């Protein structure tokens, strides 16, 4: 089935939400190393998997347009694009992009507190933090150790193809749901992941999936949204392959801890070179991570993780390769020091 990337192609199958660019820029948010399952399927249109469904998103002036695709029929033929079911799909997108958080007011507050933020912000509006499924977010970020966005994206795609339920095929591109915990906790999961090129991360992905399945469970992991930041981070750091940086990524992007500041080599360099701090010394230890996070929380306030996401996106874009390399920036969020109808 061909992608229908514009509402004008089949308007009954598209819905829209009010959403000006100052509140959301898809091209920035979906390529900034927060999530790895979106691709630009045509200029300005982004297709990916969210909540076990395949979506295409598009922006036009002050509106965010979206459509969904049905699952394949038993004979393998894809069903046509499905008419969105209104209030529920709106709710899913609003939740995913946290659209109830007013971004322009936050930008003004951060800029008033920080001239360096103000200097960057005008060129990078609409950068907001996603609210992701905690299991998917955690297992994805385990794959980011010593890695970069293009490679992480390819790894997550192989993971989903090998272990996830097939949803549909669009323009010869198959889409799969993110795997269940049980699928990744199986006895042969680690060996299969190694065969897929996960290397040492295979043990951590399968081990954390098993630990969650046998302990907290997916619901328990999600319930960490209701506990204090320090407690959530402590629980996460007890999982195989989860250090402070990965835990903070999950706290920020899946567990509602807006104060979490993931510190990797990018953020460490920003703190030292742009803010003139001596934080972190010569190596990025857990203590240095805490000191840098505390510095930015003191500067930007209770949503420091959101402000940091803006600077991270700006730094990432500055380091990207020339045209044609979108999403291929080295050392993305994943670089861990140890690791009305659009036209």
CSV table of C-alpha atoms in Angstrom, one decimal:
chain,number,residue,atom,x,y,z
A,1,UNK,CA,0.0,0.0,0.0
A,2,UNK,CA,1.3,3.4,-0.9
A,3,UNK,CA,1.7,6.0,1.9
A,4,UNK,CA,-0.9,8.7,1.9
A,5,UNK,CA,1.3,11.4,3.3
A,6,UNK,CA,-1.0,14.4,2.8
A,7,UNK,CA,-4.6,15.0,4.1
A,8,UNK,CA,-5.6,16.3,0.6
A,9,UNK,CA,-5.0,12.7,-0.7
A,10,UNK,CA,-7.8,11.3,1.5
A,11,UNK,CA,-9.1,13.9,3.9
A,12,UNK,CA,-11.6,11.6,5.7
A,13,UNK,CA,-8.6,9.5,6.9
A,14,UNK,CA,-6.8,12.4,8.5
A,15,UNK,CA,-7.4,14.4,11.8
A,16,UNK,CA,-5.7,17.4,13.1
A,17,UNK,CA,-4.8,19.0,16.5
A,18,UNK,CA,-4.1,22.7,17.0
A,19,UNK,CA,-0.4,22.9,17.4
A,20,UNK,CA,1.8,25.8,16.3
A,21,UNK,CA,5.5,25.3,15.5
A,22,UNK,CA,6.4,27.1,18.8
A,23,UNK,CA,4.9,24.2,20.6
A,24,UNK,CA,6.2,21.4,18.4
A,25,UNK,CA,8.6,20.9,15.6
A,26,UNK,CA,8.4,17.3,14.4
A,27,UNK,CA,11.6,17.6,12.3
A,28,UNK,CA,13.6,18.6,15.5
A,29,UNK,CA,12.0,16.4,18.1
A,30,UNK,CA,11.8,13.2,16.1
A,31,UNK,CA,15.5,13.3,15.0
A,32,UNK,CA,17.0,14.4,18.3
A,33,UNK,CA,17.8,11.0,19.8
A,34,UNK,CA,14.8,10.7,22.0
A,35,UNK,CA,13.0,8.0,20.0
A,36,UNK,CA,14.3,5.8,17.2
A,37,UNK,CA,11.1,4.5,15.4
A,38,UNK,CA,10.2,7.5,13.2
A,39,UNK,CA,11.4,8.1,9.6
A,40,UNK,CA,10.7,10.9,7.2
A,41,UNK,CA,8.6,8.9,4.7
A,42,UNK,CA,8.2,11.9,2.4
A,43,UNK,CA,9.3,15.5,2.8
A,44,UNK,CA,7.7,16.8,6.0
A,45,UNK,CA,5.8,13.6,6.7
A,46,UNK,CA,7.0,11.2,9.5
A,47,UNK,CA,5.9,7.6,9.8
A,48,UNK,CA,6.5,5.4,12.8
A,49,UNK,CA,5.0,3.1,15.4
A,50,UNK,CA,3.3,4.4,18.5
A,51,UNK,CA,1.1,2.4,20.9
A,52,UNK,CA,1.2,-0.7,18.6
A,53,UNK,CA,-0.2,1.3,15.6
A,54,UNK,CA,1.5,2.8,12.6
A,55,UNK,CA,1.1,6.5,12.2
A,56,UNK,CA,2.0,9.2,9.7
A,57,UNK,CA,2.3,12.7,11.2
A,58,UNK,CA,2.6,16.0,9.3
A,59,UNK,CA,2.5,19.7,10.3
A,60,UNK,CA,0.9,22.6,8.4
A,61,UNK,CA,1.1,26.0,9.9
A,62,UNK,CA,-0.7,25.8,13.3
A,63,UNK,CA,-2.0,22.2,13.0
A,64,UNK,CA,-0.6,18.7,13.6
A,65,UNK,CA,-2.1,16.3,11.1
A,66,UNK,CA,-2.1,12.5,11.5
A,67,UNK,CA,-3.4,9.3,10.0
A,68,UNK,CA,-3.2,5.7,11.1
A,69,UNK,CA,-2.8,2.4,9.2
A,70,UNK,CA,-4.6,-0.9,9.8
A,71,UNK,CA,-2.9,-4.2,10.5
A,72,UNK,CA,-2.3,-6.7,7.7
A,73,UNK,CA,-5.1,-9.2,6.9
A,74,UNK,CA,-4.4,-12.9,7.3
A,75,UNK,CA,-3.4,-13.3,3.7
A,76,UNK,CA,-0.7,-10.7,4.1
A,77,UNK,CA,-2.5,-7.9,2.2
A,78,UNK,CA,-2.5,-4.6,4.2
A,79,UNK,CA,-5.8,-3.0,5.0
A,80,UNK,CA,-6.3,0.6,3.9
A,81,UNK,CA,-5.5,3.5,6.2
A,82,UNK,CA,-7.9,3.5,9.1
A,83,UNK,CA,-10.1,6.4,10.0
A,84,UNK,CA,-8.8,7.7,13.3
A,85,UNK,CA,-11.1,7.1,16.2
A,86,UNK,CA,-11.2,10.7,17.2
A,87,UNK,CA,-10.9,11.5,20.9
A,88,UNK,CA,-8.7,8.5,21.8
A,89,UNK,CA,-6.2,9.0,19.0
A,90,UNK,CA,-6.0,12.7,19.9
A,91,UNK,CA,-5.4,11.8,23.5
A,92,UNK,CA,-2.6,9.4,22.5
A,93,UNK,CA,-0.8,12.1,20.5
A,94,UNK,CA,-1.3,14.8,23.1
A,95,UNK,CA,0.1,12.5,25.7
A,96,UNK,CA,3.1,11.4,23.6
A,97,UNK,CA,4.1,14.9,22.8
A,98,UNK,CA,3.0,16.2,26.2
A,99,UNK,CA,1.1,19.0,24.5
A,100,UNK,CA,-0.6,20.1,27.7
A,101,UNK,CA,2.8,21.6,28.7
A,102,UNK,CA,3.0,25.1,27.3
A,103,UNK,CA,6.4,25.4,25.7
A,104,UNK,CA,6.7,29.1,24.8
A,105,UNK,CA,6.3,30.2,28.4
A,106,UNK,CA,9.0,27.8,29.5
A,107,UNK,CA,11.4,29.0,26.7
A,108,UNK,CA,10.9,32.6,28.0
A,109,UNK,CA,11.6,31.6,31.6
A,110,UNK,CA,14.7,29.6,30.6
A,111,UNK,CA,15.9,32.5,28.4
A,112,UNK,CA,15.4,35.0,31.2
A,113,UNK,CA,17.5,32.8,33.5
A,114,UNK,CA,20.2,31.9,31.0
A,115,UNK,CA,21.5,34.2,28.2
A,116,UNK,CA,23.2,31.2,26.5
A,117,UNK,CA,19.8,29.4,26.3
A,118,UNK,CA,18.2,32.6,24.9
A,119,UNK,CA,20.8,32.8,22.2
A,120,UNK,CA,20.1,29.2,21.0
A,121,UNK,CA,16.4,29.1,21.5
A,122,UNK,CA,15.3,31.3,18.6
A,123,UNK,CA,16.8,28.8,16.1
A,124,UNK,CA,15.3,25.8,17.8
A,125,UNK,CA,11.7,26.4,18.7
A,126,UNK,CA,9.3,23.6,19.5
A,127,UNK,CA,11.7,21.1,21.0
A,128,UNK,CA,9.8,19.2,23.7
A,129,UNK,CA,10.3,16.0,25.6
A,130,UNK,CA,8.4,12.9,24.5
A,131,UNK,CA,6.4,10.8,27.0
A,132,UNK,CA,7.2,7.3,25.9
A,133,UNK,CA,6.3,3.8,26.9
A,134,UNK,CA,8.7,3.0,29.8
A,135,UNK,CA,9.6,-0.5,28.6
A,136,UNK,CA,10.4,0.5,25.0
A,137,UNK,CA,12.3,3.6,26.2
A,138,UNK,CA,14.4,1.6,28.7
A,139,UNK,CA,15.3,-1.2,26.3
A,140,UNK,CA,16.0,1.2,23.5
A,141,UNK,CA,18.4,3.3,25.6
A,142,UNK,CA,20.3,0.3,26.7
A,143,UNK,CA,21.2,0.0,23.0
A,144,UNK,CA,22.6,3.5,23.0
A,145,UNK,CA,25.8,2.8,24.8
A,146,UNK,CA,28.8,3.9,22.7
A,147,UNK,CA,26.6,4.3,19.7
A,148,UNK,CA,25.1,6.9,17.4
A,149,UNK,CA,21.6,7.6,16.1
A,150,UNK,CA,21.8,5.9,12.7
A,151,UNK,CA,23.2,2.7,14.2
A,152,UNK,CA,20.8,2.7,17.1
A,153,UNK,CA,17.9,3.2,14.8
A,154,UNK,CA,19.0,0.2,12.7
A,155,UNK,CA,19.4,-1.9,15.8
A,156,UNK,CA,16.0,-1.1,17.1
A,157,UNK,CA,14.5,-1.9,13.7
A,158,UNK,CA,16.2,-5.3,13.7
A,159,UNK,CA,15.0,-5.9,17.2
A,160,UNK,CA,11.4,-5.2,16.3
A,161,UNK,CA,11.5,-7.3,13.1
A,162,UNK,CA,13.0,-10.3,14.9
A,163,UNK,CA,10.9,-10.2,18.1
A,164,UNK,CA,7.9,-7.9,17.5
A,165,UNK,CA,4.5,-8.5,15.9
A,166,UNK,CA,4.2,-7.4,12.3
A,167,UNK,CA,1.7,-4.6,11.9
A,168,UNK,CA,1.7,-3.7,8.2
A,169,UNK,CA,3.8,-3.0,5.2
A,170,UNK,CA,3.9,0.4,3.5
A,171,UNK,CA,5.8,1.0,0.3
A,172,UNK,CA,7.7,-2.2,0.8
A,173,UNK,CA,8.7,-1.2,4.3
A,174,UNK,CA,7.5,-3.5,7.1
A,175,UNK,CA,6.5,-2.1,10.4
A,176,UNK,CA,6.5,-4.1,13.6
A,177,UNK,CA,5.3,-3.5,17.2
A,178,UNK,CA,8.0,-3.2,19.9
A,179,UNK,CA,8.6,-6.6,21.3
A,180,UNK,CA,7.0,-7.8,24.5
A,181,UNK,CA,9.0,-8.4,27.7
A,182,UNK,CA,8.4,-12.2,27.4
A,183,UNK,CA,9.8,-12.2,23.8
A,184,UNK,CA,13.0,-10.6,24.9
A,185,UNK,CA,13.3,-12.5,28.1
A,186,UNK,CA,13.3,-15.9,26.4
A,187,UNK,CA,16.2,-18.4,26.9
A,188,UNK,CA,17.5,-17.8,23.3
A,189,UNK,CA,17.0,-14.1,23.2
A,190,UNK,CA,20.6,-13.1,24.0
A,191,UNK,CA,22.0,-15.4,21.4
A,192,UNK,CA,19.5,-14.1,18.8
A,193,UNK,CA,20.4,-10.5,19.7
A,194,UNK,CA,24.1,-11.2,19.3
A,195,UNK,CA,23.4,-12.6,15.9
A,196,UNK,CA,21.6,-9.4,15.0
A,197,UNK,CA,24.7,-7.4,15.9
A,198,UNK,CA,23.9,-6.2,19.4
A,199,UNK,CA,27.3,-7.3,20.8
A,200,UNK,CA,27.6,-6.9,24.6
A,201,UNK,CA,24.3,-5.0,24.6
A,202,UNK,CA,22.5,-8.3,23.9
A,203,UNK,CA,23.1,-9.5,27.5
A,204,UNK,CA,21.8,-6.3,28.9
A,205,UNK,CA,18.7,-6.1,26.8
A,206,UNK,CA,17.6,-9.6,27.5
A,207,UNK,CA,18.7,-9.4,31.1
A,208,UNK,CA,16.8,-6.2,31.8
A,209,UNK,CA,13.7,-7.6,30.0
A,210,UNK,CA,13.9,-10.7,32.2
A,211,UNK,CA,14.5,-8.7,35.4
A,212,UNK,CA,11.5,-6.6,34.7
A,213,UNK,CA,9.3,-9.5,33.7
A,214,UNK,CA,10.2,-11.4,36.9
A,215,UNK,CA,10.1,-8.4,39.1
A,216,UNK,CA,8.3,-5.1,38.7
A,217,UNK,CA,6.5,-6.1,35.5
A,218,UNK,CA,5.6,-3.5,32.8
A,219,UNK,CA,2.9,-2.0,35.1
A,220,UNK,CA,5.3,-1.7,37.9
A,221,UNK,CA,7.8,0.1,35.7
A,222,UNK,CA,5.1,2.5,34.6
A,223,UNK,CA,4.1,3.1,38.2
A,224,UNK,CA,7.6,4.6,38.8
A,225,UNK,CA,6.0,7.7,37.3
A,226,UNK,CA,4.4,8.3,40.7
A,227,UNK,CA,7.6,8.0,42.8
A,228,UNK,CA,10.2,10.6,43.5
A,229,UNK,CA,13.0,11.0,40.9
A,230,UNK,CA,15.8,9.7,43.1
A,231,UNK,CA,13.8,6.5,43.8
A,232,UNK,CA,13.0,5.9,40.2
A,233,UNK,CA,16.6,6.3,39.2
A,234,UNK,CA,17.7,4.0,41.9
A,235,UNK,CA,15.3,1.2,40.8
A,236,UNK,CA,16.4,1.6,37.1
A,237,UNK,CA,20.1,1.6,38.0
A,238,UNK,CA,19.7,-1.9,39.6
A,239,UNK,CA,18.8,-3.3,36.1
A,240,UNK,CA,21.4,-5.0,33.9
A,241,UNK,CA,23.2,-2.5,31.7
A,242,UNK,CA,21.6,0.6,33.2
A,243,UNK,CA,23.8,3.3,34.4
A,244,UNK,CA,23.1,6.9,35.5
A,245,UNK,CA,22.8,8.3,32.0
A,246,UNK,CA,20.4,5.7,30.7
A,247,UNK,CA,18.3,5.9,33.9
A,248,UNK,CA,18.0,9.6,33.5
A,249,UNK,CA,17.0,9.3,29.9
A,250,UNK,CA,14.2,6.9,31.0
A,251,UNK,CA,13.2,9.1,33.9
A,252,UNK,CA,13.0,12.2,31.7
A,253,UNK,CA,11.4,10.6,28.5
A,254,UNK,CA,9.1,8.0,30.0
A,255,UNK,CA,8.7,8.5,33.8
A,256,UNK,CA,7.6,12.1,34.1
A,257,UNK,CA,10.8,13.3,35.8
A,258,UNK,CA,11.2,16.6,34.1
A,259,UNK,CA,14.1,17.5,36.4
A,260,UNK,CA,16.2,14.6,35.1
A,261,UNK,CA,19.2,15.8,33.1
A,262,UNK,CA,20.8,13.0,31.2
A,263,UNK,CA,24.5,13.7,31.1
A,264,UNK,CA,26.6,12.3,28.4
A,265,UNK,CA,29.8,13.6,26.7
A,266,UNK,CA,27.7,16.2,24.8
A,267,UNK,CA,26.2,17.7,27.9
A,268,UNK,CA,29.4,17.5,29.8
A,269,UNK,CA,31.2,19.5,27.1
A,270,UNK,CA,28.3,22.0,27.1
A,271,UNK,CA,28.7,22.5,30.8
A,272,UNK,CA,32.4,22.9,30.7
A,273,UNK,CA,32.9,24.9,27.5
A,274,UNK,CA,29.8,27.1,27.3
A,275,UNK,CA,29.1,27.6,31.0
A,276,UNK,CA,32.6,27.7,32.2
A,277,UNK,CA,32.1,25.2,35.0
A,278,UNK,CA,34.8,22.9,36.3
A,279,UNK,CA,32.2,20.2,36.9
A,280,UNK,CA,33.0,16.7,36.1
A,281,UNK,CA,36.8,16.9,36.4
A,282,UNK,CA,38.6,14.8,33.9
A,283,UNK,CA,36.1,11.9,33.7
A,284,UNK,CA,32.4,11.6,33.7
A,285,UNK,CA,31.8,9.7,37.0
A,286,UNK,CA,28.4,9.3,38.7
A,287,UNK,CA,29.4,12.1,41.0
A,288,UNK,CA,30.2,14.4,38.1
A,289,UNK,CA,26.9,13.4,36.5
A,290,UNK,CA,25.1,14.4,39.7
A,291,UNK,CA,27.0,17.7,40.0
A,292,UNK,CA,26.3,18.7,36.4
A,293,UNK,CA,22.6,17.8,36.7
A,294,UNK,CA,22.4,19.8,39.9
A,295,UNK,CA,24.0,22.8,38.2
A,296,UNK,CA,21.5,22.8,35.4
A,297,UNK,CA,18.5,22.2,37.8
A,298,UNK,CA,19.7,25.3,39.7
A,299,UNK,CA,19.9,27.3,36.5
A,300,UNK,CA,16.8,26.2,34.7
A,301,UNK,CA,14.5,25.0,37.5
A,302,UNK,CA,12.1,22.0,37.8
A,303,UNK,CA,11.9,21.3,34.0
A,304,UNK,CA,15.7,21.4,33.6
A,305,UNK,CA,15.6,18.2,31.5
A,306,UNK,CA,13.4,19.9,29.0
A,307,UNK,CA,15.7,22.9,28.7
A,308,UNK,CA,18.7,20.6,28.3
A,309,UNK,CA,16.8,18.8,25.4
A,310,UNK,CA,16.8,22.1,23.5
A,311,UNK,CA,20.5,22.7,23.9
A,312,UNK,CA,21.2,19.0,23.1
A,313,UNK,CA,19.2,19.3,19.9
A,314,UNK,CA,21.1,22.4,18.9
A,315,UNK,CA,24.4,20.8,19.6
A,316,UNK,CA,23.4,17.7,17.7
A,317,UNK,CA,22.3,19.7,14.7
A,318,UNK,CA,25.6,21.6,14.7
A,319,UNK,CA,27.5,18.3,14.6
A,320,UNK,CA,25.5,16.7,11.8
A,321,UNK,CA,27.0,15.7,8.5
A,322,UNK,CA,26.0,17.5,5.2
A,323,UNK,CA,22.7,17.2,3.4
A,324,UNK,CA,21.3,13.7,3.1
A,325,UNK,CA,22.6,12.7,6.5
A,326,UNK,CA,19.6,13.7,8.6
A,327,UNK,CA,19.4,11.6,11.7
A,328,UNK,CA,23.0,10.4,11.3
A,329,UNK,CA,24.7,12.6,13.8
A,330,UNK,CA,27.5,11.0,15.7
A,331,UNK,CA,27.3,10.9,19.5
A,332,UNK,CA,23.6,11.5,19.6
A,333,UNK,CA,21.6,11.3,22.8
A,334,UNK,CA,22.8,7.7,22.6
A,335,UNK,CA,26.5,8.4,23.0
A,336,UNK,CA,27.2,7.1,26.5
A,337,UNK,CA,30.5,8.2,28.0
A,338,UNK,CA,30.9,4.7,29.1
A,339,UNK,CA,28.2,5.1,26.8
A,340,UNK,CA,-5.4,22.4,7.2
A,341,UNK,CA,-4.1,19.9,4.9
A,342,UNK,CA,-0.5,20.3,4.1
A,343,UNK,CA,0.3,21.0,0.4
